[in-house]
XYZ file of C-alpha atoms in Angstrom:
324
model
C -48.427 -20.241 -5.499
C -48.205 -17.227 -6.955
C -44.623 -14.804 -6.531
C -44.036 -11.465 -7.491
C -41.415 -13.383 -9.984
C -44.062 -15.394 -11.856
C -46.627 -12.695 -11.344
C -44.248 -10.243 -13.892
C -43.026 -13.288 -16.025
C -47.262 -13.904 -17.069
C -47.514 -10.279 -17.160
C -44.723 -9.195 -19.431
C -45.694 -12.397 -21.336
C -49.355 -11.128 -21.995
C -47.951 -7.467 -22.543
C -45.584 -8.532 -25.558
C -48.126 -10.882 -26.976
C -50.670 -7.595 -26.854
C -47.682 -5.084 -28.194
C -46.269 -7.351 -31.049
C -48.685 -6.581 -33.340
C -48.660 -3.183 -33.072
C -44.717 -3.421 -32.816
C -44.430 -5.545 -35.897
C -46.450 -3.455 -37.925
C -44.311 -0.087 -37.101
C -40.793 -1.939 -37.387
C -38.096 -0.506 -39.699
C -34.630 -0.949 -40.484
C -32.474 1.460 -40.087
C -29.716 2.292 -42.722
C -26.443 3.278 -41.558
C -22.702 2.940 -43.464
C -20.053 0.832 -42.218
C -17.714 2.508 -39.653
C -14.945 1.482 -40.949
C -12.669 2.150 -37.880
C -11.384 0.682 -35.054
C -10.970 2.611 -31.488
C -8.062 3.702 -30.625
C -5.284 1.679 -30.502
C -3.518 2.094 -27.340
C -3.347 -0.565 -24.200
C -2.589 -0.214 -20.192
C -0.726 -2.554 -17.985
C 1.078 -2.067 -15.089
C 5.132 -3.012 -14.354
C 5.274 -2.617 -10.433
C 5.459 1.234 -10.117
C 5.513 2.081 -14.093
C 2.775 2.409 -16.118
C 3.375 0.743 -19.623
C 0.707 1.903 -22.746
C 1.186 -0.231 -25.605
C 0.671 1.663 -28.963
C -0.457 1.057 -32.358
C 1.274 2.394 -35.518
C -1.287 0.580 -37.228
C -1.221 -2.855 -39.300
C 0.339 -3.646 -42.772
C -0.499 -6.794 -44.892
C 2.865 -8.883 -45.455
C 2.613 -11.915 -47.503
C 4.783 -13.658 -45.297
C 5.043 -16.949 -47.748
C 7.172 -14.734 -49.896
C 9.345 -13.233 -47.413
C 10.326 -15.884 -44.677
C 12.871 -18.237 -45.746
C 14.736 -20.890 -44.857
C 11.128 -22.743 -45.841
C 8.906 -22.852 -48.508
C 5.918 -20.855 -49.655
C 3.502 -24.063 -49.657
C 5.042 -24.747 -46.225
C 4.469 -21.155 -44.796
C 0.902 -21.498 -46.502
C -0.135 -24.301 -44.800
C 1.035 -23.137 -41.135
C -1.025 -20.207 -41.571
C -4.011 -22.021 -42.725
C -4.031 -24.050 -39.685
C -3.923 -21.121 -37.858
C -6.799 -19.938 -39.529
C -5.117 -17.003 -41.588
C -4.940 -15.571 -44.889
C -2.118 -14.289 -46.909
C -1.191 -11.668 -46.951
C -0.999 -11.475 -42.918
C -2.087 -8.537 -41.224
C 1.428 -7.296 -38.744
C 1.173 -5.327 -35.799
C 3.521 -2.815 -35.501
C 3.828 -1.787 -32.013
C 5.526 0.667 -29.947
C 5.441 1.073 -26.040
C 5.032 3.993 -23.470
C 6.826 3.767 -20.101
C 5.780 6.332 -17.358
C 8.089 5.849 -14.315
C 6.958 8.694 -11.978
C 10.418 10.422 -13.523
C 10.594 10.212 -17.113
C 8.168 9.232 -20.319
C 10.428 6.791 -22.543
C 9.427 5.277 -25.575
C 10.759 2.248 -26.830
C 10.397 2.589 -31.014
C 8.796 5.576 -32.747
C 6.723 3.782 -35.666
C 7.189 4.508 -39.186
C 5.943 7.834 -39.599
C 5.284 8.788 -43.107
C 7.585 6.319 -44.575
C 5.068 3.483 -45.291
C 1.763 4.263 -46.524
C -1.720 5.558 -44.538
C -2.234 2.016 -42.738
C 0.395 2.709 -40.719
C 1.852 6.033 -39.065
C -0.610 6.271 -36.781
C 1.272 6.215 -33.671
C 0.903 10.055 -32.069
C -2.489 9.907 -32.790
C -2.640 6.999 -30.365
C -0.250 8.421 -28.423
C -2.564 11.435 -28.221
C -5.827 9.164 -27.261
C -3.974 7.580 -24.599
C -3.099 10.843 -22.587
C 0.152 11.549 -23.609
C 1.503 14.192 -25.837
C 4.500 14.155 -28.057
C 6.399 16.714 -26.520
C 6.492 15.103 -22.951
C 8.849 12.561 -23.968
C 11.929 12.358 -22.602
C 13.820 9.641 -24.350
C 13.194 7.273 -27.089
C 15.384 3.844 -27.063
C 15.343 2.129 -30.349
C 15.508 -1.491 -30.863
C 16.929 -0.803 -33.817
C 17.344 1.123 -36.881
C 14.275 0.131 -39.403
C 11.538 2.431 -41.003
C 8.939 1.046 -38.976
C 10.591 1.205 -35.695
C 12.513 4.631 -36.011
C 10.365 5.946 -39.202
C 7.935 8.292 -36.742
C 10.900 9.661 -35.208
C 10.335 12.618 -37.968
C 7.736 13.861 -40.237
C 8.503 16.430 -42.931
C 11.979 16.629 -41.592
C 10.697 17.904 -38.330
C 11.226 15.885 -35.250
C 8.450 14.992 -33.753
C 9.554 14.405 -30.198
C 10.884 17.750 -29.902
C 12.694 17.545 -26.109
C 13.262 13.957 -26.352
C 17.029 12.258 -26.783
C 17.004 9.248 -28.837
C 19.153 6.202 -28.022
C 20.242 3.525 -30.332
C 22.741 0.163 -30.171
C 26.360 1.723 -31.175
C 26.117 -1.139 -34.046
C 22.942 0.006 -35.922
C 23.996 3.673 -35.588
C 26.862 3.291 -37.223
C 25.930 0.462 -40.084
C 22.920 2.826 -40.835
C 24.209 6.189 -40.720
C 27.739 5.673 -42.686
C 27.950 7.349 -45.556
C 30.614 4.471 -47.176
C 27.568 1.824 -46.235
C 25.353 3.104 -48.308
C 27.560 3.520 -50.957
C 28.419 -0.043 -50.634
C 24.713 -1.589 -50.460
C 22.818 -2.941 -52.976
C 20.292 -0.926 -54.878
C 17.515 -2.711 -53.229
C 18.676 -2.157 -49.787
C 20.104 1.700 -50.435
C 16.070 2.741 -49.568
C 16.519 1.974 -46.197
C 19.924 3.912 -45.171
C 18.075 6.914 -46.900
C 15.463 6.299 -44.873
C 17.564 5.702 -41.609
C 19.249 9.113 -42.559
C 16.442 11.044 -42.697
C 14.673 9.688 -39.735
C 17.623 10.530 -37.339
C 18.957 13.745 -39.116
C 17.100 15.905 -36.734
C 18.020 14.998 -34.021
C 21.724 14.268 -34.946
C 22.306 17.412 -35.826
C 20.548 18.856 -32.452
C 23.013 16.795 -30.796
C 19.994 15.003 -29.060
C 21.027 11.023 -30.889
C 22.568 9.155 -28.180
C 24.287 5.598 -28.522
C 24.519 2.913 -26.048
C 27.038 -0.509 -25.727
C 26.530 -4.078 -26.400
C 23.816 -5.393 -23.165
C 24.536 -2.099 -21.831
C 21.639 0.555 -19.942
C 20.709 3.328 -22.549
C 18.928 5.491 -19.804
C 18.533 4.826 -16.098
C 16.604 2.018 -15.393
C 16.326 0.361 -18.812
C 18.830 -2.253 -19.734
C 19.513 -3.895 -22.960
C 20.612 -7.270 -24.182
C 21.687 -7.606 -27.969
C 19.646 -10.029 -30.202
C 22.056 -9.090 -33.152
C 21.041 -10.478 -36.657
C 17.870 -8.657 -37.619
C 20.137 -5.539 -37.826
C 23.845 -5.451 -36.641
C 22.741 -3.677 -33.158
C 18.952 -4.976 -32.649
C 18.475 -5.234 -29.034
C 15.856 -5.952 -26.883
C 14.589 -3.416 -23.852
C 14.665 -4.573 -20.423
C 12.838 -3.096 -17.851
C 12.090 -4.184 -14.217
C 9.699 -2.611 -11.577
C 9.219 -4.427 -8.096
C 9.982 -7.513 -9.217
C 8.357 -7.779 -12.311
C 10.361 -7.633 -15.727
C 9.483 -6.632 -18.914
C 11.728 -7.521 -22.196
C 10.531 -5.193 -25.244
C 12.239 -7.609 -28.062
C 11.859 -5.704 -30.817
C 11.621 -8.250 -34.325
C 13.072 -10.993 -32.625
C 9.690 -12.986 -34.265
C 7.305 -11.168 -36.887
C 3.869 -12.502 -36.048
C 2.717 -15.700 -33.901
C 2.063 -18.328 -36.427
C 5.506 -19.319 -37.573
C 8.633 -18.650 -36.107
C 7.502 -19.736 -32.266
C 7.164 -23.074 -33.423
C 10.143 -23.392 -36.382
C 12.744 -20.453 -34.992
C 15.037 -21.045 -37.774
C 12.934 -19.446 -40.601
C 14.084 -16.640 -40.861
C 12.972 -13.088 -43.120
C 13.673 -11.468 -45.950
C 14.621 -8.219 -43.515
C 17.296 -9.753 -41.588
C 20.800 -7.969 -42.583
C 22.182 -11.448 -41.225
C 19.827 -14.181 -41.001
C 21.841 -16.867 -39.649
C 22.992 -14.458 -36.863
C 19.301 -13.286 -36.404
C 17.969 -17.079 -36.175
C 20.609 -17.605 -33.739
C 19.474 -14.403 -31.285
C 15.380 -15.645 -32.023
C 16.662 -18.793 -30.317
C 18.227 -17.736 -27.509
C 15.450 -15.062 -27.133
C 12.818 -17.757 -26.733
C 14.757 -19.930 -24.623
C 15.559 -17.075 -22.008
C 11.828 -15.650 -22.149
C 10.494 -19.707 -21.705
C 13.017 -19.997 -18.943
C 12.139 -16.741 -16.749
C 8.910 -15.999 -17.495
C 8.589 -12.561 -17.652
C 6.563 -10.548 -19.706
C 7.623 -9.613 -23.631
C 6.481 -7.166 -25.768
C 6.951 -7.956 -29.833
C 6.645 -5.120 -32.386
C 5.157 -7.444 -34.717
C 2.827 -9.104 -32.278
C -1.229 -8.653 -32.696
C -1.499 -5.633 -30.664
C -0.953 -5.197 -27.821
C 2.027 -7.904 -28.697
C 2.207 -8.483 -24.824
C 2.299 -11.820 -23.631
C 4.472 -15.128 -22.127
C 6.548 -17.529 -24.398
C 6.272 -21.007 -22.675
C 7.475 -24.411 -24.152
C 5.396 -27.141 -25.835
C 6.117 -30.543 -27.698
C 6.464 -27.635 -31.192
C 9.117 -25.552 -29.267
C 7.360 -22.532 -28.302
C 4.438 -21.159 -27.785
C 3.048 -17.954 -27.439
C 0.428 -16.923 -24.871
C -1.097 -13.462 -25.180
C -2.022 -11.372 -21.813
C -5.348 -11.656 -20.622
C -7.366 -8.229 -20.968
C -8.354 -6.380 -17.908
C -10.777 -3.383 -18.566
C -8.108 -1.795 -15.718
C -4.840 -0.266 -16.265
């Protein structure tokens, strides 16, 4: 019997047969260069009433069987490998955008100009996503490293110009003492200059504002120190109708290693027995409750769940929704 269904299928059937040639004989390949880009890196979720937009600073290739330790290269080798990555590993670094209704805060500001054209890309995201720098209000800082509080400035200028910026007491004043840097090593005196001249704006606007140990640097945003990475790190805590959100900052850099074996530690940590200890605890308390974290080293977004499993931890990115 024929349908209206099979009636098109023969007919489109007999139409391509009678167009191929034709077709065929005109095709041509079109030449076009690479793109080379990605889009815009900059991702929407909602907390309860606050709109969170995750941001890209971009991604920088760290050979991360060099710099974690308390292991061994061939070890570190072979975990990525079975996690189907090469060295050096591309790391997220990622900032995040809260819009309560009230206030735009940002928690980190990217690094600016301080670490090469792969990275510093985080106004022009910032920019794609809606937002410009001069509406925010407040930056908190997890802590005090060139690619968390590097974007803060660019040619000495700030470039939040009517936000205050909020750091851990600790990191403020390990990083911004004079007699510390005069005290570090050589190899380490890079990043007090660098801590210096990111904050120097806005210290001497009067516009640098430090908060306690666990204490709430704004309204509405808690804290709870993770101390080890730097002597103030501390992860972001915000909650919105019963939903929490826990930006932690470098409590882990990347997902291949340190959910699994929390006691490596990095190369970056100005204590790493203190910082394996707050990666620990971090892990247990996000496994425990549940709520949603946010890594700066994550692949971007970096938003996800930690849950246990029979390796410790593991990590479980969001699912993408096309909606905000």
């Amino acid at each position: 019997m024929a349908t209206r269904r099979s009636f098109l299928k023969s007919g489109l059937g007999l139409l391509s047969f009678a167009m191929a040639g034709p077709l065929l004989s005109r095709v041509g390949y079109a030449s076009a260069p690479f793109a080379g880009v990605q889009a815009p890196g900059f991702h929407r979720m909602m907390l309860g009433s606050i709109e969170i937009t995750a941001l890209s600073d971009g991604t920088l290739p760290v050979p991360l069987e060099s710099v974690f330790n308390n292991t061994t290269p061939e070890h570190v080798d072979a975990v990525l490998t079975s996690a189907f990555l090469d060295s050096p590993v591309e790391l997220s670094v990622n900032a995040y955008l809260f819009n309560t209704g009230e206030r735009l805060v940002l928690i980190d500001a990217g690094t600016g100009e301080l670490l090469g054209t792969r990275l510093g890309h985080l106004v022009t995201n910032l920019q794609a996503s809606g937002y410009e720098p001069a509406q925010v209000d407040d930056v908190i800082l997890t802590h005090i490293h060139a690619d968390h509080s590097g974007g803060l400035t660019v040619a000495g200028e700030p470039v939040f110009p009517k936000a205050l910026v909020h750091v851990n007491r600790r990191d403020a004043d390990y990083w911004l003492e004079p007699d510390n840097l005069a005290a570090a090593p050589e190899e380490t005196r890079q990043s007090f200059r660098e801590a210096v001249a990111s904050l120097r704006p806005y210290v001497d606007a009067g516009r640098l504002r430090t908060f306690d140990d666990n204490a709430s640097p704004i309204p509405g945003f808690g804290s709870i120190l993770r101390s080890g990475h730097t002597p103030g790190h501390s992860s972001i805590v915000v909650e919105s109708q019963g939903e929490t959100f826990v930006a932690w900052g470098d409590i882990v850099h990347g997902d291949a290693v340190q959910f699994d074996e929390p006691s490596i530690a990095i190369d970056f940590d100005v204590d790493a027995s203190a910082a394996v200890v707050a990666r620990q605890q971090a892990l247990v308390h996000a496994a425990e409750h549940g709520y949603w974290v946010a890594g700066a080293h994550l692949p971007f977004p970096g938003i996800g769940h930690v849950r246990t499993d029979s390796d410790q931890f593991d990590w479980v990115a969001m699912n993408y929704s096309a909606e905000g």
